[in-house]
Every structure is written in structure tokens, then in C-alpha cells.
mmCIF file of N, CA, C and O in Angstrom:
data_model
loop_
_atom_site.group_PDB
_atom_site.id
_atom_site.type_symbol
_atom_site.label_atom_id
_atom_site.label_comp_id
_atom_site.label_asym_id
_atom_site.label_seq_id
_atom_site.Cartn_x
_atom_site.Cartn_y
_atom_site.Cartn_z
ATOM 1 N N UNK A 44 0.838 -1.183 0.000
ATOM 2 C CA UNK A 44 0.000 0.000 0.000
ATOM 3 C C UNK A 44 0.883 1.247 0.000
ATOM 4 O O UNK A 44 1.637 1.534 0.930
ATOM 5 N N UNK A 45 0.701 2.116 -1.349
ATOM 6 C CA UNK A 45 1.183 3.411 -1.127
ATOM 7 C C UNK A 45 0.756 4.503 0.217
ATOM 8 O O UNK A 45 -0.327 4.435 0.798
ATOM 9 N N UNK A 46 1.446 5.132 0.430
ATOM 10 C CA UNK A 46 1.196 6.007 1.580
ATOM 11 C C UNK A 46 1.330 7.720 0.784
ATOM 12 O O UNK A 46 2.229 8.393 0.279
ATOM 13 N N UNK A 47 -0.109 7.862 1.048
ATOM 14 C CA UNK A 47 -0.510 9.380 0.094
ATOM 15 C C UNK A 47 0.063 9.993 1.016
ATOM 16 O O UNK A 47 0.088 9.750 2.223
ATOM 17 N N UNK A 48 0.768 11.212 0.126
ATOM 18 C CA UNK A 48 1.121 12.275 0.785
ATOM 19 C C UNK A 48 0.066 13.366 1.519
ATOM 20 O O UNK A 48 -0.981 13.786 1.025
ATOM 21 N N UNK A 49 0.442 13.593 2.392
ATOM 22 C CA UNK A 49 -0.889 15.013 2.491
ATOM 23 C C UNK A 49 -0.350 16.294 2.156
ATOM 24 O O UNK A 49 0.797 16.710 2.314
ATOM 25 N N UNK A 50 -1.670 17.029 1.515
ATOM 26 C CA UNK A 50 -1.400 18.182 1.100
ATOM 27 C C UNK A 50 -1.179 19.279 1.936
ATOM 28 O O UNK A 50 -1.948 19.344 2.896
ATOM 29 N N UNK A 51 -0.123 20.385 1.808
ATOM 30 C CA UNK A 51 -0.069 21.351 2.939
ATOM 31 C C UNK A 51 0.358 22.743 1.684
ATOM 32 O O UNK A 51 1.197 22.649 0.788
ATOM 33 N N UNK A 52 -0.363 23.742 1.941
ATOM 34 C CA UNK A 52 -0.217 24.648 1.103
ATOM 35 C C UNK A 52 0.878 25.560 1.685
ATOM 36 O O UNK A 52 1.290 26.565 1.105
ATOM 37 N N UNK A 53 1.143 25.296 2.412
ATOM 38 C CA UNK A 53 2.359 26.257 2.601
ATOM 39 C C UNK A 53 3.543 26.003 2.649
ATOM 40 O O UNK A 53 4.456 26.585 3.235
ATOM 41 N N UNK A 54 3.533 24.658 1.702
ATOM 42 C CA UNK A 54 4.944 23.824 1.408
ATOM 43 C C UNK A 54 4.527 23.654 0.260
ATOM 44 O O UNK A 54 4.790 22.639 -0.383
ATOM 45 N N UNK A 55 4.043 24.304 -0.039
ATOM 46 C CA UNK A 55 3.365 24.365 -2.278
ATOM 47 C C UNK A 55 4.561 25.184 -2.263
ATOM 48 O O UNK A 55 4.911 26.100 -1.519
ATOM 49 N N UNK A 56 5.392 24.332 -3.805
ATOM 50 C CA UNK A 56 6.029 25.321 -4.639
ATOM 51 C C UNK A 56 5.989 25.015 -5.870
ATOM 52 O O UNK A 56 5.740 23.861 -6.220
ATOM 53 N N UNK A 57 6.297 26.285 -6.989
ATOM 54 C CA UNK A 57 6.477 26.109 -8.096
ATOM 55 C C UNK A 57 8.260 26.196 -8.621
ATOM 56 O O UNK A 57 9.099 26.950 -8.127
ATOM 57 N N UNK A 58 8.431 25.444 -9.462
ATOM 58 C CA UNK A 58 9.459 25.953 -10.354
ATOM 59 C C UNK A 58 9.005 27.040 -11.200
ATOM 60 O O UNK A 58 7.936 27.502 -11.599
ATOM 61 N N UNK A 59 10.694 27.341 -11.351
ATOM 62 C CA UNK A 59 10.391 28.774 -12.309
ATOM 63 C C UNK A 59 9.923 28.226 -13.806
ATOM 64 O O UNK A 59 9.299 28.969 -14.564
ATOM 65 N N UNK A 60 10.232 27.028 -14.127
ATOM 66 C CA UNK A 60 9.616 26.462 -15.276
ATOM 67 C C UNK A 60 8.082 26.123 -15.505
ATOM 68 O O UNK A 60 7.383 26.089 -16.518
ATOM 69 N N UNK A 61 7.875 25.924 -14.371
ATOM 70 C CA UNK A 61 6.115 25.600 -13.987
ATOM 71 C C UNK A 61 5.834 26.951 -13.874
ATOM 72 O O UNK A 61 4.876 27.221 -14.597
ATOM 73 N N UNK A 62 6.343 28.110 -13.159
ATOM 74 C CA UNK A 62 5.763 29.121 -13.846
ATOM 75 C C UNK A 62 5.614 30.304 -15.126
ATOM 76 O O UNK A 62 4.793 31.177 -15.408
ATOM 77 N N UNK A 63 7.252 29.657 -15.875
ATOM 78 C CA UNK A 63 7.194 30.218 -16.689
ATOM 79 C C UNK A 63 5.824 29.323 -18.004
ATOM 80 O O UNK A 63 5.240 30.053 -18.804
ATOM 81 N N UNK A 64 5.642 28.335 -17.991
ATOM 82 C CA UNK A 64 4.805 27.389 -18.227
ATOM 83 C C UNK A 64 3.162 27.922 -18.279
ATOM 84 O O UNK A 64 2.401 27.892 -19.247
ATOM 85 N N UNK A 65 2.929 28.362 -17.045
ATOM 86 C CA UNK A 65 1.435 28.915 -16.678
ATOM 87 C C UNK A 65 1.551 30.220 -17.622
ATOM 88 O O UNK A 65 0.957 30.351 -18.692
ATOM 89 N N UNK A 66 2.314 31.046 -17.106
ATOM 90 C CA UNK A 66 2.366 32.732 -17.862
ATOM 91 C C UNK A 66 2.255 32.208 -19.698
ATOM 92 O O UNK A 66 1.289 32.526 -20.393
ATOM 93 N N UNK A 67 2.973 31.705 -20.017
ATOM 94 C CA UNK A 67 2.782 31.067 -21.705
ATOM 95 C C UNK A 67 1.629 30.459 -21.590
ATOM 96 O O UNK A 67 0.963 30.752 -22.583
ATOM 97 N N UNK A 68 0.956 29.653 -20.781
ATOM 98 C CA UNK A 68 -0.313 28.925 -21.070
ATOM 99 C C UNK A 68 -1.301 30.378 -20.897
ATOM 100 O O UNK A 68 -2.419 30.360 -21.411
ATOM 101 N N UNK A 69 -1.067 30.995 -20.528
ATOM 102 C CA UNK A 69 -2.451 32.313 -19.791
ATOM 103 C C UNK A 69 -1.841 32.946 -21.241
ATOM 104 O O UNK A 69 -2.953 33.153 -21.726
ATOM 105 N N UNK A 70 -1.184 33.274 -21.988
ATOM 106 C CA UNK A 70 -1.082 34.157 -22.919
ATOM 107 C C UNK A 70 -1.052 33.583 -24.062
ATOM 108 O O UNK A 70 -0.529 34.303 -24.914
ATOM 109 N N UNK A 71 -1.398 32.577 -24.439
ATOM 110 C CA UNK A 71 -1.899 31.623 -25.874
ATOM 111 C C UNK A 71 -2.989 31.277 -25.283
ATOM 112 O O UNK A 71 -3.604 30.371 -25.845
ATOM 113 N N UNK A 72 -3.499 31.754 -24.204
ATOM 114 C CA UNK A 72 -5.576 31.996 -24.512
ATOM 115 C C UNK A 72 -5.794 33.527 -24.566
ATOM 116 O O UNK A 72 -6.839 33.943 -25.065
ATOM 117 N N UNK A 73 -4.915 34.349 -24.105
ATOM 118 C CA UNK A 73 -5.144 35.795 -24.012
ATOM 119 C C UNK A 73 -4.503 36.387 -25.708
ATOM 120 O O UNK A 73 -4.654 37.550 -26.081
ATOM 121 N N UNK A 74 -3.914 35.484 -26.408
ATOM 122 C CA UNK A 74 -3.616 36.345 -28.025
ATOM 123 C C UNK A 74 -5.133 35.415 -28.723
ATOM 124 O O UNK A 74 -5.768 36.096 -29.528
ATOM 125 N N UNK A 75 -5.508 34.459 -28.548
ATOM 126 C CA UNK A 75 -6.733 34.414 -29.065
ATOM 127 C C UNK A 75 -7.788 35.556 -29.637
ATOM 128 O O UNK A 75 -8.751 35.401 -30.388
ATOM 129 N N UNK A 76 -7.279 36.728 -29.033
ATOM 130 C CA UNK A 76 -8.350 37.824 -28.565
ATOM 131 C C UNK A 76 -7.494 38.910 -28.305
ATOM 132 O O UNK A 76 -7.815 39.575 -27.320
ATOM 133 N N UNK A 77 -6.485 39.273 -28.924
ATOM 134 C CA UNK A 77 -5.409 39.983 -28.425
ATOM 135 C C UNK A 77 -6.068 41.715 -28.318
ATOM 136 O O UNK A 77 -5.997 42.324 -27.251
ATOM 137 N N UNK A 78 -6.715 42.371 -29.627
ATOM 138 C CA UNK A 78 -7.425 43.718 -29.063
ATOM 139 C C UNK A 78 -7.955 43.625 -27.896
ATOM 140 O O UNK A 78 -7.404 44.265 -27.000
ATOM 141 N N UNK A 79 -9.233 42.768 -27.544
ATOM 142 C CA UNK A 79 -9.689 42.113 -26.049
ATOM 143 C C UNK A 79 -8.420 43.093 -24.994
ATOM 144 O O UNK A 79 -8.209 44.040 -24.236
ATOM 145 N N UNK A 80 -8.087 42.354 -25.457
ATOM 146 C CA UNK A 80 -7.051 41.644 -23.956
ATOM 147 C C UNK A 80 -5.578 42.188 -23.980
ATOM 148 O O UNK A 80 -4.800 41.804 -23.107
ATOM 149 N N UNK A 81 -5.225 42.949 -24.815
ATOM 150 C CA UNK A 81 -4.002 43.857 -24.824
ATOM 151 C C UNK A 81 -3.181 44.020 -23.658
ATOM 152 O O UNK A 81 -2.060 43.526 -23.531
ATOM 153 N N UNK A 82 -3.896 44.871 -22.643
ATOM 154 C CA UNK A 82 -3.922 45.091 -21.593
ATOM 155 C C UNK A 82 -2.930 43.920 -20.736
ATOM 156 O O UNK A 82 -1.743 44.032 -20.431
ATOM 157 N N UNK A 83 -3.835 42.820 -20.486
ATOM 158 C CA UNK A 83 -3.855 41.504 -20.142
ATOM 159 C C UNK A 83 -1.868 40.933 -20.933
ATOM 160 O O UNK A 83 -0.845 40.769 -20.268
ATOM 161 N N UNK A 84 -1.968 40.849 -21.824
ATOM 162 C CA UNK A 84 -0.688 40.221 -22.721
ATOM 163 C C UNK A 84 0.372 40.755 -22.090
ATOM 164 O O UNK A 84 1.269 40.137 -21.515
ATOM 165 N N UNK A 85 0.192 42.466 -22.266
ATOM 166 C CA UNK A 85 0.920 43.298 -21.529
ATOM 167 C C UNK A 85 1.968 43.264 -20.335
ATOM 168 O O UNK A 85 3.146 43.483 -20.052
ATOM 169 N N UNK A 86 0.937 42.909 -19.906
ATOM 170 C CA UNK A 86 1.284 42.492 -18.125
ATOM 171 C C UNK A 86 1.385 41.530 -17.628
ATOM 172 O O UNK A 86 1.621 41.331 -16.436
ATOM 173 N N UNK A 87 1.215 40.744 -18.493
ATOM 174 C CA UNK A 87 1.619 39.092 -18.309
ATOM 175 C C UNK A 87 2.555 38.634 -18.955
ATOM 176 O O UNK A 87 3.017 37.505 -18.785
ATOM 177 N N UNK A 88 3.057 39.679 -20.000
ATOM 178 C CA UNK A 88 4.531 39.284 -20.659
ATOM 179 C C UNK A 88 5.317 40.092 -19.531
ATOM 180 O O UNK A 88 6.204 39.345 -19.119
ATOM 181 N N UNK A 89 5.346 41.139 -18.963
ATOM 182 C CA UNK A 89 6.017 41.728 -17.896
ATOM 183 C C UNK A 89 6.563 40.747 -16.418
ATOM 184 O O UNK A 89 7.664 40.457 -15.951
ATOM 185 N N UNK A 90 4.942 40.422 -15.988
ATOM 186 C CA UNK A 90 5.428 38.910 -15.306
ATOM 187 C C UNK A 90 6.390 38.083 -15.625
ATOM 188 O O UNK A 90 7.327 37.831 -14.868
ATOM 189 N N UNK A 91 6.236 37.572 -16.817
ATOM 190 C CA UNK A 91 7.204 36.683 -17.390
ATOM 191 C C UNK A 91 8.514 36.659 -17.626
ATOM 192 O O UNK A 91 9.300 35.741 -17.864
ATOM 193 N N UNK A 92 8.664 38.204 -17.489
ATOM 194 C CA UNK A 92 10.165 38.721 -17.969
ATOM 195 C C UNK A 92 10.715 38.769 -16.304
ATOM 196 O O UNK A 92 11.872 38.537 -15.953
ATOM 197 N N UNK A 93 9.666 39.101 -15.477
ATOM 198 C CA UNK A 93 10.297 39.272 -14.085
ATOM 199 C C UNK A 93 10.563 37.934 -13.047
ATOM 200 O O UNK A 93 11.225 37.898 -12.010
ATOM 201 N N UNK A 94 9.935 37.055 -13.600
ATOM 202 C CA UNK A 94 10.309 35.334 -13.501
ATOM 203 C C UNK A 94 11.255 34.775 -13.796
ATOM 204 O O UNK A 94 11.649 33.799 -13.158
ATOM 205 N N UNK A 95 12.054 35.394 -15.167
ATOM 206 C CA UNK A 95 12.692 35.099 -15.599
ATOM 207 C C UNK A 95 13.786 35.882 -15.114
ATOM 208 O O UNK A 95 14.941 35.531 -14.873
ATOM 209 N N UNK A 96 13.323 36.820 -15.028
ATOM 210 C CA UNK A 96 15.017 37.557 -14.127
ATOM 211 C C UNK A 96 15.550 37.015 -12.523
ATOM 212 O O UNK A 96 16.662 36.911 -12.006
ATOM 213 N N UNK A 97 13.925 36.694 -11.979
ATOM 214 C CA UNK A 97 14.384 36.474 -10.512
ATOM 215 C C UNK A 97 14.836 35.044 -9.701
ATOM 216 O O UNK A 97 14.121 34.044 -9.766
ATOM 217 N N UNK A 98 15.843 35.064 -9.091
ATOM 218 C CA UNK A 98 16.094 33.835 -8.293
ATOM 219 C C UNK A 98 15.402 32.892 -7.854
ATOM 220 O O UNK A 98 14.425 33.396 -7.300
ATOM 221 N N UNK A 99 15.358 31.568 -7.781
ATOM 222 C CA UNK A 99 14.509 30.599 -7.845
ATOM 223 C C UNK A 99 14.403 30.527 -6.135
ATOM 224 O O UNK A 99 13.353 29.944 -5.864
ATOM 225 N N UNK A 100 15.102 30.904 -4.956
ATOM 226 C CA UNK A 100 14.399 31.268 -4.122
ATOM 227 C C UNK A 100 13.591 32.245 -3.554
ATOM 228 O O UNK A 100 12.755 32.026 -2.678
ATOM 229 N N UNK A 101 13.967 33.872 -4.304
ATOM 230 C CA UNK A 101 13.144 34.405 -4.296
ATOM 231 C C UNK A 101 11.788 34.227 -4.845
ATOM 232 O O UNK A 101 10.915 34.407 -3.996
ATOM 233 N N UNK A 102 11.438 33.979 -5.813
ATOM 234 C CA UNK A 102 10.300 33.084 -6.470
ATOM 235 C C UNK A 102 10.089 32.130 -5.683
ATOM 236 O O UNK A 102 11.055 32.409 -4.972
ATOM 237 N N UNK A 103 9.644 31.205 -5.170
ATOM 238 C CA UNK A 103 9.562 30.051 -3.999
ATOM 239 C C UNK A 103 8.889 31.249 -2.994
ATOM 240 O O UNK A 103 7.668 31.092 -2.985
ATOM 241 N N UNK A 104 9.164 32.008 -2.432
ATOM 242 C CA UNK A 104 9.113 32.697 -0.934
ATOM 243 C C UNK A 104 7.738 33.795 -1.873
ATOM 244 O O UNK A 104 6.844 34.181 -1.121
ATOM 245 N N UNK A 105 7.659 34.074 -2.822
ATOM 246 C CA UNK A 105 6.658 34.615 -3.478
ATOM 247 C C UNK A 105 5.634 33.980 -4.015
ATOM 248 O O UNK A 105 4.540 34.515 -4.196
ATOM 249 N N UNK A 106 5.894 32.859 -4.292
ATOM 250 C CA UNK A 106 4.684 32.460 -4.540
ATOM 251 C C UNK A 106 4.149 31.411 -3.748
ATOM 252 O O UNK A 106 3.151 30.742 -4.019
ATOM 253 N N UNK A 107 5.028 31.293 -2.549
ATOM 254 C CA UNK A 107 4.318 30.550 -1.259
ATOM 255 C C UNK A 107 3.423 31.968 -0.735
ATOM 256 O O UNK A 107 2.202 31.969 -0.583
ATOM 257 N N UNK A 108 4.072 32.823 -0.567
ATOM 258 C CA UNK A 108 2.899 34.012 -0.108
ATOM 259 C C UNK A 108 1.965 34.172 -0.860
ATOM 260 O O UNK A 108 1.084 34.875 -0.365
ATOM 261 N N UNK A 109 1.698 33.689 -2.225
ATOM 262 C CA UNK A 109 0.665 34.139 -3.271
ATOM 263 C C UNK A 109 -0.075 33.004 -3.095
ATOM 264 O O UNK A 109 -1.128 33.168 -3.713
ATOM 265 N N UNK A 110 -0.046 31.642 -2.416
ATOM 266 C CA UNK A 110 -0.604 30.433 -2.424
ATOM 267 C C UNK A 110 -1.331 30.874 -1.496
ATOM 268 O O UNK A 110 -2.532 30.939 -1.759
ATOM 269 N N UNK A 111 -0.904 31.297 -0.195
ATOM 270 C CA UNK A 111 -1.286 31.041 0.812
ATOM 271 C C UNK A 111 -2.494 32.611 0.632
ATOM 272 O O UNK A 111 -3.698 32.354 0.637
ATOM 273 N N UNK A 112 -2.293 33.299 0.566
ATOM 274 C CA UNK A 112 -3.122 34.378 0.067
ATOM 275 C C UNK A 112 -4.478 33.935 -0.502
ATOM 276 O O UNK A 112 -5.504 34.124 0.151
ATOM 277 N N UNK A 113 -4.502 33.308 -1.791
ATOM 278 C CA UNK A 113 -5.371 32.128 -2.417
ATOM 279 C C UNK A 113 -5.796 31.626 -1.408
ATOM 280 O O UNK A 113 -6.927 32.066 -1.202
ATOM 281 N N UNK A 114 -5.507 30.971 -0.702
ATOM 282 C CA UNK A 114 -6.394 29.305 -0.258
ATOM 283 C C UNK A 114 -6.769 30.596 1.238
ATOM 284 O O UNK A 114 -7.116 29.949 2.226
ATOM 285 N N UNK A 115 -6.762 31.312 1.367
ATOM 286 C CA UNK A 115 -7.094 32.209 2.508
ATOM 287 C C UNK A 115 -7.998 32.679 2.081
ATOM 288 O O UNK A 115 -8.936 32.839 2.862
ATOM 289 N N UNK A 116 -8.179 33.163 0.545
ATOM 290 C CA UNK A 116 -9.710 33.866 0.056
ATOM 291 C C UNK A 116 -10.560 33.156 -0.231
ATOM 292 O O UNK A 116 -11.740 33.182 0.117
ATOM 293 N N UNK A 117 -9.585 31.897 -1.428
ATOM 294 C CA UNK A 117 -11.555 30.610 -1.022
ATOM 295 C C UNK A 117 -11.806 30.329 0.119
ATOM 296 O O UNK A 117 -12.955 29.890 0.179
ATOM 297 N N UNK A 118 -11.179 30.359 1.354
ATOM 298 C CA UNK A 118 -11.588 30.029 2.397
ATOM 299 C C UNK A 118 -12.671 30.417 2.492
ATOM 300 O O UNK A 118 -13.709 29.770 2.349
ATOM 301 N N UNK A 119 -12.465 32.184 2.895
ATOM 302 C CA UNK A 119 -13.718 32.970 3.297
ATOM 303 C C UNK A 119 -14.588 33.115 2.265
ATOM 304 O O UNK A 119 -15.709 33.451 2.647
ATOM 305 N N UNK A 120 -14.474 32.986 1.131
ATOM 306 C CA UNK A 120 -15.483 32.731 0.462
ATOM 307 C C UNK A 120 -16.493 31.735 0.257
ATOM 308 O O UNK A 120 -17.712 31.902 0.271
ATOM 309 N N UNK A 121 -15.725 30.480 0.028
ATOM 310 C CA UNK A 121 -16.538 29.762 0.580
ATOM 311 C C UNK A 121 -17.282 29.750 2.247
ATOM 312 O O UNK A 121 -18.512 29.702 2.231
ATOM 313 N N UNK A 122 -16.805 29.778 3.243
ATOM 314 C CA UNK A 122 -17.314 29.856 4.358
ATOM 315 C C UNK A 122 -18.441 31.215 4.189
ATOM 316 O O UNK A 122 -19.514 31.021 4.760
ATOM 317 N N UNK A 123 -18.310 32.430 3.534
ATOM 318 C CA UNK A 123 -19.602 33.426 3.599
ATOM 319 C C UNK A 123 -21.022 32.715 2.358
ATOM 320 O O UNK A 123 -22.211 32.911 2.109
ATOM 321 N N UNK A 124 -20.250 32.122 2.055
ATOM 322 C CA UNK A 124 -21.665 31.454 0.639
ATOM 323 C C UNK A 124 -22.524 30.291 1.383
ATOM 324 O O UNK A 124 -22.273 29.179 0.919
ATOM 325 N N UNK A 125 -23.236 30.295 2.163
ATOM 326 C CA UNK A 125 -24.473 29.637 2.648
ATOM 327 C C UNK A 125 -25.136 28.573 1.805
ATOM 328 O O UNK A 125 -25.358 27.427 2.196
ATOM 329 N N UNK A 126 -25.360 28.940 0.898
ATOM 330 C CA UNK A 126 -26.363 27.830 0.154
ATOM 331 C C UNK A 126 -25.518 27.380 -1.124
ATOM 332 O O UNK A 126 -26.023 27.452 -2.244
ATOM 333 N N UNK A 127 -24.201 26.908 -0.923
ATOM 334 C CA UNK A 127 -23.390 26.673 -2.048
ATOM 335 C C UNK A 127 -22.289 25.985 -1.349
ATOM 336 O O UNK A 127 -21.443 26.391 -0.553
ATOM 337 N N UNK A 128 -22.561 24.711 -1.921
ATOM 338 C CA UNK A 128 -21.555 23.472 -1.616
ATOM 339 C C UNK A 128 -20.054 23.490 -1.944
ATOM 340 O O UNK A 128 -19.951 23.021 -3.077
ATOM 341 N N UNK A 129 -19.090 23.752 -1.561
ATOM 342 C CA UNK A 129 -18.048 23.702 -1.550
ATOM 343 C C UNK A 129 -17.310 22.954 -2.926
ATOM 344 O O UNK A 129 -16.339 23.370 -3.558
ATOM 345 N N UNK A 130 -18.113 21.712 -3.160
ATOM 346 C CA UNK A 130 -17.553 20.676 -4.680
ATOM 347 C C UNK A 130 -17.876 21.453 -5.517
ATOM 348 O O UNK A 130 -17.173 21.293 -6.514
ATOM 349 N N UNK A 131 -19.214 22.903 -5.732
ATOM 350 C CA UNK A 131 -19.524 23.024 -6.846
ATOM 351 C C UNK A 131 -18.496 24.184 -7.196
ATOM 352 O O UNK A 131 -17.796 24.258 -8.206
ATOM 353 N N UNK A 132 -18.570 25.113 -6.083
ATOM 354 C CA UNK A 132 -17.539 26.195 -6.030
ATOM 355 C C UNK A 132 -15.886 25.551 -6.857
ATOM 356 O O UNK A 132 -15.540 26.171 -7.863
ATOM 357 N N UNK A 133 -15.221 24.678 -6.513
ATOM 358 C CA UNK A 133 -14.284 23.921 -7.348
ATOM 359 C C UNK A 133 -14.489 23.776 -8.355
ATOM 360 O O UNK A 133 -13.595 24.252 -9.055
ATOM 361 N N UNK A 134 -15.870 22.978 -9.316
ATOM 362 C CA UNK A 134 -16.407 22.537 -10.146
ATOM 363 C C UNK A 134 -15.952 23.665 -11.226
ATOM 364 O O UNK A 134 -15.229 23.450 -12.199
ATOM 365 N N UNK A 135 -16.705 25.309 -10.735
ATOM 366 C CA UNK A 135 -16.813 26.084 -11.026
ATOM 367 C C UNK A 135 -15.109 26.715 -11.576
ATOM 368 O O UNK A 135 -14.753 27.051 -12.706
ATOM 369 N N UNK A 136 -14.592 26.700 -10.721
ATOM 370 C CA UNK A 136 -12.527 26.991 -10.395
ATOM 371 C C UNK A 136 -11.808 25.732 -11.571
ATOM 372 O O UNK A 136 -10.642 25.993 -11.866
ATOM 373 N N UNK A 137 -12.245 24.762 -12.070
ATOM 374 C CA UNK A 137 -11.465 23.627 -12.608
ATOM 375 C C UNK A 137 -12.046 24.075 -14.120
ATOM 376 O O UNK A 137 -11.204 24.110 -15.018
ATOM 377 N N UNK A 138 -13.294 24.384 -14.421
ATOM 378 C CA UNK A 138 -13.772 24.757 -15.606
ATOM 379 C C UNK A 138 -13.263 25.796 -15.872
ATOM 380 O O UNK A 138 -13.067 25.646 -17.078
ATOM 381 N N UNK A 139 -13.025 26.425 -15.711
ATOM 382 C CA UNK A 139 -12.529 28.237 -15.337
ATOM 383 C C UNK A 139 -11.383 27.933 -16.496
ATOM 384 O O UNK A 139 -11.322 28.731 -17.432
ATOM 385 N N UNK A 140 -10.484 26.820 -16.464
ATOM 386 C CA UNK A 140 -9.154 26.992 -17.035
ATOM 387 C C UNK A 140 -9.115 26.872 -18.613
ATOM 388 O O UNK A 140 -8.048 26.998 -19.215
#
């Protein structure tokens, strides 16, 4: 029997390849539509350039604060939504992509 790891978000990290990865995946759906979304390309090629400049522990220590930030707002979001099940709210977050 394998022994699952458990998940802990504040030992989430990315490589700078996994994020240079996401920023290229978010901007070959954002040139789809590039007048749209100009704006958007913009500033997400800026990201990309600043990923690429910065140290792979500085990055780590940033985007553990950006995780944990995240899973702190679905928290309360989910916890203020009353009549809305938690699986669908996800449902909703997994389609999204």
C-alpha cells in the first residue's frame, strides 16, 4: 500500500519552469483575442520577464505568499456562501481553465 502524501499549502512550490509554463499557457488563450485583452498580454509578458530575471528562491518565498493568500480567500469565500456546496464552487474553479 502506497502512503498518500498530504497536502499542505504552505509547502506548495512552483518551479520557475512551472511558472514560466502557466504565464505562456495564460497568454496563448489571451492572443486568441489579443485587441480584447491587450492590456492583459501586456502584463503578463512583464510577469514573465520578471520570472525570468528572478532567483529561484526568491520566487519560492513569493509564490508561497501568493498560495497562501489564495487558499485564505476561497476560504472565506466559501465559508460566507451559505447555500453553495463547496464541490460546486471547485467545479466552477477547474472549468474556469
Amino acid at each position: 500500500m502506497v502512503k498518500k502524501k498530504s497536502f499542505d499549502p504552505d509547502k506548495l512550490v512552483l518551479t520557475k519552469n512551472e511558472i514560466l509554463e502557466f504565464c505562456d499557457r495564460v497568454l496563448k488563450k489571451w492572443e486568441k483575442n489579443p485587441v480584447k485583452n491587450r492590456n492583459n498580454i501586456l502584463a503578463m509578458s512583464a510577469v514573465k520577464t520578471s520570472v525570468i530575471w528572478t532567483d529561484d528562491e526568491s520566487l519560492k518565498a513569493i509564490w508561497s505568499e501568493i498560495f497562501a493568500w489564495i487558499f485564505e480567500l476561497l476560504y472565506e469565500n466559501a465559508m460566507s456562501q451559505d447555500n453553495v456546496e463547496w464541490g460546486n464552487v471547485m467545479k466552477k474553479l477547474k472549468n474556469k481553465k
